[in-house]
């Protein structure tokens, strides 16, 4: 527990050196979000010529700890107990806090998943430091070791740069999908420090009664996202997008108003209040490109914008721009793809016009 | 004993004015609005003639969030290619007449808060469902099964008065009594607005437009007002017509208006910041419902007291005036402890003596003309032909004016007798 | 014994810019200035449901300037028993550490509390830190990102959602739950209850009341600082124009990037 006192910075920040990354696991496997954060941590450790320390918590993690090394950690502190088979808020906070107090990292980054944010928020209070959530950019100043965390602002088209200059560790979370997964290298050298944690009976008060894996396609890991916005004008537009998504082996995404209208479930909403995606191809059809949407897809590899408005913001952030009615463009696109695939006599939805 | 002296349903200009007047005379008032904050769903083009408001909120124009003082007025007749404008910029506007452009969301909140600080209880975010009756007298309002009692209920629900109609307090609205108003607010820098309209920062322009270029049969008028850093503009379309022809979409008409070259150039490079649609009362004198009864009074748009005729819309001033008159009546009723229909009929008398009813009477039937072909179609296209021919320099000698008019009439298929008839109607009605 | 329930609520700038005119499919930027933070509405609704099933008393607590009073009245109008506004100039500029601290101090001042309901995040700062932070300061158990809860004799049974799935977790009270946005349909206040709420009024506390020194909070006691605002970054993308007639060119790009499945 934390006492009801204000956050007091350490006297000598120069003792806090390395970069620490919480390597989130699920069922004893590193999550993709953890891999991304290790990659980001590696960059910052290299820049400041310090070590990257991974923290893994789980029930059977000797192999997982090595994975954290293969992805880029120099040292892995692993806390193992049969009680850690699933994320539990308090004991995980206890262990991460212990690692922080021991290793004194300059920076601590945590995947911005639900469990990661739960953990980071509690740990920040315990260690009396500052935490910046949902960063789109995390970087470090080479000479000062100051963490530069940037996150989108409320409503506006700007980002805030947030710093935590006096307190340590300087903490940040980023949404899954924000950074690239680094290459896995099983020749890397690193140290694993595996610790068996003795959990006394009754010490852990949280009990997981049941777990149900999520069902349905997961837009956050899709390779291709075909997304539609208000420019679709009617729910049928989604059918057309779905048809294209099927051709490309992708998933349908939407801007928030479309989810608000209830045309499709929230699990398809891309953006600040939705999901962050980083596919190889993002097709934005009838989406204006407001910052709250852009933060959710700006890091896609290839962006195609289909918009009747030549000046739409999305066009300025796209690799390819088609200024035309999506009801003309998408059927043409489907037709051409089918042609390439060599399928014969496929019927293509007729060109439609928006608004009667 | 009733819980309140008066319950006012609706915090638009009518309801808030009534509540301000009542509360400042120490009446125990409840003012309820379904929007939260109050008035946040209210729209209108936004020129307020505030002489009556001055009576209950002295110096209102110094305190209220007003945009610009109207110093320049215009009427435009839009044909497909042209616009024939009559603009008046008169010193007379500066003397006594208090027309200000306002943005309703801000303005309505201001008025509702005034009522609250005068002592009214303001409840927002709650929709009153019905009136409560006992022995044929209205004794309060009903909401989620509870009855909140009051000696008098003032219904100020606006142009779509569900409570008044559903409870039988007023007769239903006929299609010809309402129009649909669509409004956009387009953001532009203050300096750009000043430049485009030839204004200084405090001065404002208000214009009304006859949309003669619309496809045959569509009856619609346009309006445009300058705010400090935005322009409010929109159209009012006759409901009867929209109903009859399901191929006409109100937003198409709005698009045609904003795309018209002479309008488009005024809002060019602006950013759309608000878009809304609302009913507009246009009935006038002939369609006044009964505005009071045993224990209740109806004010503002809900009582059909607004006025729109295809060339101009006014309602806020009538709403405020009627709200004040109903409040006065409720105060008198409280003094005599008589809330019967007879006692409240004083409200009707007050209305009839006021400019509210007088205006409605004077303009009785004018909508037939202003909505009619003459104002919207015939005159504009005649004028267009005549003026364009007059000013167009194509190398041929200029024709005599009467010849031009005769030619234009012929091309527009207008008989002089028609013109005379319509003109006569118009003069008589005015 | 009746449950002591607290809902912590922030009043935020209105983010419902995304109000859509369903007829014309145009965005209507709402001009209302403030609202109850959306997730907190869900938190209050969940607390009201718990109260309806298990009995208890609901206190709504907000650390916001006095402009919040009508919104707290709205909460009481929806069925909370009372509202407390923690208002003190010294908290201005607080980041999530001192915010959690001050709110926790106020909750301690209320006395023994069984369940604290928070929103998963606010729509203005959207960190989701304050709920977990309050749990830390109260030394309470925490269930975050919760869609529903049950109460069973000293335990909270909460359904939590996270990336991999949904779990049901059991934690003893005192407990903090953070409630997912849109996880239920918040009820509206009735006229009767709202009149009563206005008559009842809102309790206003300052830091002294909750026993916190002013130098524990505020901008100067916040570990994080907003250094500056920068424009939203724009990646250098070439924005090559393609027309529907030469769509084949785009499909060429797809092919080059091996994006077309099941090709020849
Ligand atoms: C706190 C907050 C959080 C938010 N979170 C999110 C979020 O997570 N995700 C999100 O998406 N938004 C979010 N928003 C909303 C965001 O600000 C925008 O309002 C929204 O993204 C706009 O959606 P849109 O692009 O579909 O619609 P619009 O902005 O209306 O754009 C429609 C586009 O379609 C084009 N178009 C019209 N017809 C056609 C046609 N026939 N063919 C092709 N193009 C056409 C138009 O030119 C226009 O560019 C949030 C807002 C706030 C305040
Ligand atoms: C597009 C347009 C342009 C206009 N331009 C002008 C102009 O330039 N100048 C002018 O003077 N007039 C103009 N008008 C007319 C003017 O807006 C109205 O006449 C005026 O608003 C009427 O005031 P009111 O108080 O009667 O009703 P409203 O302003 O409509 O207020 C009614 C209030 O009642 C509330 N309410 C309704 N039902 C309930 C319920 N059951 N329970 C609780 N609350 C309820 C509503 O939320 C609302 O706040 C225009 C109207 C439109 C639509
Ligand atoms: N100032 C505040 N007063 C009361 N509750 C708050 C305040 N700030 C945050 N909260 C609560 O903490 C939750 C998460 O907020 P945040 O960490 O700001 O995203 C919100 O949904 C609220 O329930």
PDB file of N, CA and C and ligand atoms in Angstrom, chain A residues 154-155 228-232 254-258 269-275 285-293 306-309 312 324-327 354, chain C residues 14-18 25 27 123, ligand 1:
ATOM      1  N   UNK A 154      -6.706  16.174 -26.065  1.00  0.00           N
ATOM      2  CA  UNK A 154      -8.142  16.086 -26.092  1.00  0.00           C
ATOM      3  C   UNK A 154      -8.703  16.965 -27.201  1.00  0.00           C
ATOM      4  N   UNK A 155      -9.348  16.328 -28.147  1.00  0.00           N
ATOM      5  CA  UNK A 155     -10.103  17.089 -29.142  1.00  0.00           C
ATOM      6  C   UNK A 155      -9.269  17.796 -30.192  1.00  0.00           C
ATOM      7  N   UNK A 228     -14.283   2.242 -43.132  1.00  0.00           N
ATOM      8  CA  UNK A 228     -15.246   3.181 -43.680  1.00  0.00           C
ATOM      9  C   UNK A 228     -15.685   4.195 -42.644  1.00  0.00           C
ATOM     10  N   UNK A 229     -16.037   5.395 -43.113  1.00  0.00           N
ATOM     11  CA  UNK A 229     -16.512   6.453 -42.228  1.00  0.00           C
ATOM     12  C   UNK A 229     -17.878   6.949 -42.670  1.00  0.00           C
ATOM     13  N   UNK A 230     -18.210   8.121 -42.181  1.00  0.00           N
ATOM     14  CA  UNK A 230     -19.529   8.685 -42.487  1.00  0.00           C
ATOM     15  C   UNK A 230     -19.760   8.855 -43.982  1.00  0.00           C
ATOM     16  N   UNK A 231     -18.673   8.934 -44.730  1.00  0.00           N
ATOM     17  CA  UNK A 231     -18.793   9.059 -46.179  1.00  0.00           C
ATOM     18  C   UNK A 231     -19.542   7.900 -46.820  1.00  0.00           C
ATOM     19  N   UNK A 232     -19.697   6.795 -46.097  1.00  0.00           N
ATOM     20  CA  UNK A 232     -20.466   5.670 -46.642  1.00  0.00           C
ATOM     21  C   UNK A 232     -21.934   6.035 -46.791  1.00  0.00           C
ATOM     22  N   UNK A 254     -13.946   0.868 -38.741  1.00  0.00           N
ATOM     23  CA  UNK A 254     -14.808   2.040 -38.932  1.00  0.00           C
ATOM     24  C   UNK A 254     -14.328   3.218 -38.097  1.00  0.00           C
ATOM     25  N   UNK A 255     -14.788   4.416 -38.455  1.00  0.00           N
ATOM     26  CA  UNK A 255     -14.560   5.582 -37.608  1.00  0.00           C
ATOM     27  C   UNK A 255     -15.614   5.566 -36.507  1.00  0.00           C
ATOM     28  N   UNK A 256     -15.390   6.385 -35.502  1.00  0.00           N
ATOM     29  CA  UNK A 256     -16.281   6.326 -34.344  1.00  0.00           C
ATOM     30  C   UNK A 256     -17.754   6.591 -34.646  1.00  0.00           C
ATOM     31  N   UNK A 257     -18.069   7.585 -35.492  1.00  0.00           N
ATOM     32  CA  UNK A 257     -19.494   7.816 -35.729  1.00  0.00           C
ATOM     33  C   UNK A 257     -20.230   6.568 -36.228  1.00  0.00           C
ATOM     34  N   UNK A 258     -19.537   5.740 -36.985  1.00  0.00           N
ATOM     35  CA  UNK A 258     -20.194   4.548 -37.520  1.00  0.00           C
ATOM     36  C   UNK A 258     -20.515   3.579 -36.383  1.00  0.00           C
ATOM     37  N   UNK A 269     -14.006  -0.273 -34.120  1.00  0.00           N
ATOM     38  CA  UNK A 269     -13.708   1.159 -34.164  1.00  0.00           C
ATOM     39  C   UNK A 269     -12.220   1.440 -34.004  1.00  0.00           C
ATOM     40  N   UNK A 270     -11.705   2.193 -34.953  1.00  0.00           N
ATOM     41  CA  UNK A 270     -10.290   2.546 -34.932  1.00  0.00           C
ATOM     42  C   UNK A 270     -10.149   3.951 -34.354  1.00  0.00           C
ATOM     43  N   UNK A 271      -9.166   4.171 -33.490  1.00  0.00           N
ATOM     44  CA  UNK A 271      -8.899   5.526 -33.036  1.00  0.00           C
ATOM     45  C   UNK A 271      -8.665   5.634 -31.553  1.00  0.00           C
ATOM     46  N   UNK A 272      -8.646   6.883 -31.122  1.00  0.00           N
ATOM     47  CA  UNK A 272      -8.306   7.207 -29.749  1.00  0.00           C
ATOM     48  C   UNK A 272      -9.180   6.476 -28.735  1.00  0.00           C
ATOM     49  N   UNK A 273     -10.484   6.442 -29.001  1.00  0.00           N
ATOM     50  CA  UNK A 273     -11.372   5.742 -28.082  1.00  0.00           C
ATOM     51  C   UNK A 273     -11.699   4.352 -28.600  1.00  0.00           C
ATOM     52  N   UNK A 274     -10.971   3.938 -29.613  1.00  0.00           N
ATOM     53  CA  UNK A 274     -11.179   2.602 -30.164  1.00  0.00           C
ATOM     54  C   UNK A 274      -9.873   1.836 -30.127  1.00  0.00           C
ATOM     55  N   UNK A 275      -9.567   1.198 -31.236  1.00  0.00           N
ATOM     56  CA  UNK A 275      -8.416   0.314 -31.269  1.00  0.00           C
ATOM     57  C   UNK A 275      -7.320   0.937 -32.122  1.00  0.00           C
ATOM     58  N   UNK A 285     -11.993   4.660 -46.458  1.00  0.00           N
ATOM     59  CA  UNK A 285     -13.005   5.065 -47.437  1.00  0.00           C
ATOM     60  C   UNK A 285     -14.020   5.966 -46.763  1.00  0.00           C
ATOM     61  N   UNK A 286     -14.098   7.211 -47.206  1.00  0.00           N
ATOM     62  CA  UNK A 286     -15.065   8.148 -46.620  1.00  0.00           C
ATOM     63  C   UNK A 286     -14.748   8.480 -45.177  1.00  0.00           C
ATOM     64  N   UNK A 287     -13.479   8.587 -44.866  1.00  0.00           N
ATOM     65  CA  UNK A 287     -13.054   8.989 -43.514  1.00  0.00           C
ATOM     66  C   UNK A 287     -12.245  10.271 -43.655  1.00  0.00           C
ATOM     67  N   UNK A 288     -12.652  11.307 -42.895  1.00  0.00           N
ATOM     68  CA  UNK A 288     -12.033  12.620 -43.111  1.00  0.00           C
ATOM     69  C   UNK A 288     -10.599  12.678 -42.590  1.00  0.00           C
ATOM     70  N   UNK A 289     -10.310  11.922 -41.539  1.00  0.00           N
ATOM     71  CA  UNK A 289      -8.939  11.928 -41.027  1.00  0.00           C
ATOM     72  C   UNK A 289      -8.727  12.875 -39.866  1.00  0.00           C
ATOM     73  N   UNK A 290      -9.686  12.912 -38.938  1.00  0.00           N
ATOM     74  CA  UNK A 290      -9.532  13.707 -37.719  1.00  0.00           C
ATOM     75  C   UNK A 290      -8.448  13.057 -36.851  1.00  0.00           C
ATOM     76  N   UNK A 291      -7.726  13.873 -36.064  1.00  0.00           N
ATOM     77  CA  UNK A 291      -6.642  13.322 -35.255  1.00  0.00           C
ATOM     78  C   UNK A 291      -7.070  12.123 -34.400  1.00  0.00           C
ATOM     79  N   UNK A 292      -8.299  12.186 -33.847  1.00  0.00           N
ATOM     80  CA  UNK A 292      -8.723  11.076 -32.984  1.00  0.00           C
ATOM     81  C   UNK A 292      -8.830   9.771 -33.764  1.00  0.00           C
ATOM     82  N   UNK A 293      -9.036   9.893 -35.055  1.00  0.00           N
ATOM     83  CA  UNK A 293      -9.024   8.678 -35.870  1.00  0.00           C
ATOM     84  C   UNK A 293      -7.595   8.326 -36.270  1.00  0.00           C
ATOM     85  N   UNK A 306      -9.716   7.005 -49.869  1.00  0.00           N
ATOM     86  CA  UNK A 306     -10.739   7.191 -50.899  1.00  0.00           C
ATOM     87  C   UNK A 306     -11.694   8.238 -50.361  1.00  0.00           C
ATOM     88  N   UNK A 307     -11.735   9.394 -51.007  1.00  0.00           N
ATOM     89  CA  UNK A 307     -12.540  10.476 -50.454  1.00  0.00           C
ATOM     90  C   UNK A 307     -12.964  11.416 -51.572  1.00  0.00           C
ATOM     91  N   UNK A 308     -14.210  11.834 -51.546  1.00  0.00           N
ATOM     92  CA  UNK A 308     -14.703  12.753 -52.574  1.00  0.00           C
ATOM     93  C   UNK A 308     -14.100  14.151 -52.427  1.00  0.00           C
ATOM     94  N   UNK A 309     -13.621  14.435 -51.236  1.00  0.00           N
ATOM     95  CA  UNK A 309     -13.071  15.762 -50.988  1.00  0.00           C
ATOM     96  C   UNK A 309     -11.551  15.750 -51.194  1.00  0.00           C
ATOM     97  N   UNK A 312      -9.429  16.509 -48.095  1.00  0.00           N
ATOM     98  CA  UNK A 312      -9.612  15.780 -46.831  1.00  0.00           C
ATOM     99  C   UNK A 312      -8.257  15.544 -46.160  1.00  0.00           C
ATOM    100  N   UNK A 324     -12.717  10.309 -55.353  1.00  0.00           N
ATOM    101  CA  UNK A 324     -13.910   9.844 -56.059  1.00  0.00           C
ATOM    102  C   UNK A 324     -14.865   9.238 -55.032  1.00  0.00           C
ATOM    103  N   UNK A 325     -16.068   9.005 -55.476  1.00  0.00           N
ATOM    104  CA  UNK A 325     -17.085   8.381 -54.649  1.00  0.00           C
ATOM    105  C   UNK A 325     -16.689   6.936 -54.359  1.00  0.00           C
ATOM    106  N   UNK A 326     -16.697   6.577 -53.097  1.00  0.00           N
ATOM    107  CA  UNK A 326     -16.276   5.226 -52.738  1.00  0.00           C
ATOM    108  C   UNK A 326     -17.164   4.174 -53.396  1.00  0.00           C
ATOM    109  N   UNK A 327     -18.387   4.548 -53.718  1.00  0.00           N
ATOM    110  CA  UNK A 327     -19.296   3.599 -54.374  1.00  0.00           C
ATOM    111  C   UNK A 327     -18.923   3.365 -55.844  1.00  0.00           C
ATOM    112  N   UNK A 354     -24.647   7.607 -54.084  1.00  0.00           N
ATOM    113  CA  UNK A 354     -25.014   7.970 -52.715  1.00  0.00           C
ATOM    114  C   UNK A 354     -26.248   8.852 -52.735  1.00  0.00           C
TER     115      UNK A 354
ATOM    116  N   UNK C  14     -17.186  18.649 -22.875  1.00  0.00           N
ATOM    117  CA  UNK C  14     -18.025  17.754 -23.665  1.00  0.00           C
ATOM    118  C   UNK C  14     -17.281  17.235 -24.886  1.00  0.00           C
ATOM    119  N   UNK C  15     -17.157  15.944 -24.979  1.00  0.00           N
ATOM    120  CA  UNK C  15     -16.488  15.357 -26.140  1.00  0.00           C
ATOM    121  C   UNK C  15     -17.464  14.806 -27.139  1.00  0.00           C
ATOM    122  N   UNK C  16     -18.742  15.111 -26.955  1.00  0.00           N
ATOM    123  CA  UNK C  16     -19.733  14.487 -27.816  1.00  0.00           C
ATOM    124  C   UNK C  16     -19.882  15.258 -29.109  1.00  0.00           C
ATOM    125  N   UNK C  17     -18.779  15.766 -29.557  1.00  0.00           N
ATOM    126  CA  UNK C  17     -18.721  16.391 -30.868  1.00  0.00           C
ATOM    127  C   UNK C  17     -19.310  15.414 -31.879  1.00  0.00           C
ATOM    128  N   UNK C  18     -19.183  14.161 -31.550  1.00  0.00           N
ATOM    129  CA  UNK C  18     -19.654  13.116 -32.449  1.00  0.00           C
ATOM    130  C   UNK C  18     -21.117  12.829 -32.172  1.00  0.00           C
ATOM    131  N   UNK C  25     -26.788  12.263 -41.644  1.00  0.00           N
ATOM    132  CA  UNK C  25     -25.457  11.712 -41.416  1.00  0.00           C
ATOM    133  C   UNK C  25     -24.383  12.790 -41.389  1.00  0.00           C
ATOM    134  N   UNK C  27     -22.153  15.408 -38.892  1.00  0.00           N
ATOM    135  CA  UNK C  27     -21.730  15.561 -37.509  1.00  0.00           C
ATOM    136  C   UNK C  27     -22.288  16.853 -36.969  1.00  0.00           C
ATOM    137  N   UNK C 123     -12.699  11.228 -20.371  1.00  0.00           N
ATOM    138  CA  UNK C 123     -12.600  11.493 -21.805  1.00  0.00           C
ATOM    139  C   UNK C 123     -11.655  12.649 -22.088  1.00  0.00           C
TER     140      UNK C 123
HETATM  141  C1  LIG D   1     -12.632  12.597 -27.172  1.00  0.00           C
HETATM  142  C2  LIG D   1     -12.878  12.137 -28.573  1.00  0.00           C
HETATM  143  C3  LIG D   1     -12.533  10.847 -28.928  1.00  0.00           C
HETATM  144  C4  LIG D   1     -12.735  10.389 -30.239  1.00  0.00           C
HETATM  145  N1  LIG D   1     -12.354   9.136 -30.562  1.00  0.00           N
HETATM  146  C5  LIG D   1     -12.481   8.716 -31.845  1.00  0.00           C
HETATM  147  C6  LIG D   1     -12.052   7.419 -32.241  1.00  0.00           C
HETATM  148  O1  LIG D   1     -11.578   6.607 -31.444  1.00  0.00           O
HETATM  149  N2  LIG D   1     -12.171   7.062 -33.535  1.00  0.00           N
HETATM  150  C7  LIG D   1     -12.708   7.906 -34.477  1.00  0.00           C
HETATM  151  O2  LIG D   1     -12.786   7.527 -35.657  1.00  0.00           O
HETATM  152  N3  LIG D   1     -13.154   9.107 -34.123  1.00  0.00           N
HETATM  153  C8  LIG D   1     -13.048   9.537 -32.844  1.00  0.00           C
HETATM  154  N4  LIG D   1     -13.512  10.774 -32.504  1.00  0.00           N
HETATM  155  C9  LIG D   1     -14.285  11.521 -33.502  1.00  0.00           C
HETATM  156  C10 LIG D   1     -13.429  12.272 -34.515  1.00  0.00           C
HETATM  157  O3  LIG D   1     -13.109  13.538 -33.968  1.00  0.00           O
HETATM  158  C11 LIG D   1     -14.201  12.505 -35.827  1.00  0.00           C
HETATM  159  O4  LIG D   1     -15.405  13.157 -35.530  1.00  0.00           O
HETATM  160  C12 LIG D   1     -14.521  11.239 -36.595  1.00  0.00           C
HETATM  161  O5  LIG D   1     -13.374  10.445 -36.720  1.00  0.00           O
HETATM  162  C13 LIG D   1     -15.039  11.583 -37.970  1.00  0.00           C
HETATM  163  O6  LIG D   1     -15.523  10.433 -38.619  1.00  0.00           O
HETATM  164  P1  LIG D   1     -15.586  10.328 -40.205  1.00  0.00           P
HETATM  165  O7  LIG D   1     -14.255  10.614 -40.771  1.00  0.00           O
HETATM  166  O8  LIG D   1     -16.212   9.005 -40.499  1.00  0.00           O
HETATM  167  O9  LIG D   1     -16.656  11.421 -40.596  1.00  0.00           O
HETATM  168  P2  LIG D   1     -16.510  12.888 -41.345  1.00  0.00           P
HETATM  169  O10 LIG D   1     -15.509  13.661 -40.589  1.00  0.00           O
HETATM  170  O11 LIG D   1     -17.858  13.368 -41.484  1.00  0.00           O
HETATM  171  O12 LIG D   1     -15.873  12.485 -42.710  1.00  0.00           O
HETATM  172  C14 LIG D   1     -16.559  11.877 -43.760  1.00  0.00           C
HETATM  173  C15 LIG D   1     -15.665  11.930 -44.976  1.00  0.00           C
HETATM  174  O13 LIG D   1     -16.266  11.196 -46.050  1.00  0.00           O
HETATM  175  C16 LIG D   1     -16.076  11.887 -47.271  1.00  0.00           C
HETATM  176  N5  LIG D   1     -17.119  11.420 -48.185  1.00  0.00           N
HETATM  177  C17 LIG D   1     -18.423  11.762 -48.202  1.00  0.00           C
HETATM  178  N6  LIG D   1     -19.079  11.062 -49.132  1.00  0.00           N
HETATM  179  C18 LIG D   1     -18.189  10.244 -49.716  1.00  0.00           C
HETATM  180  C19 LIG D   1     -18.266   9.260 -50.755  1.00  0.00           C
HETATM  181  N7  LIG D   1     -19.422   8.971 -51.339  1.00  0.00           N
HETATM  182  N8  LIG D   1     -17.137   8.628 -51.122  1.00  0.00           N
HETATM  183  C20 LIG D   1     -15.953   8.909 -50.517  1.00  0.00           C
HETATM  184  N9  LIG D   1     -15.834   9.829 -49.529  1.00  0.00           N
HETATM  185  C21 LIG D   1     -16.931  10.468 -49.133  1.00  0.00           C
HETATM  186  C22 LIG D   1     -16.131  13.339 -46.873  1.00  0.00           C
HETATM  187  O14 LIG D   1     -15.443  14.136 -47.805  1.00  0.00           O
HETATM  188  C23 LIG D   1     -15.431  13.335 -45.504  1.00  0.00           C
HETATM  189  O15 LIG D   1     -14.045  13.557 -45.638  1.00  0.00           O
HETATM  190  C24 LIG D   1     -13.322  11.241 -31.198  1.00  0.00           C
HETATM  191  C25 LIG D   1     -13.684  12.529 -30.824  1.00  0.00           C
HETATM  192  C26 LIG D   1     -13.456  12.985 -29.547  1.00  0.00           C
HETATM  193  C27 LIG D   1     -13.829  14.388 -29.187  1.00  0.00           C
END
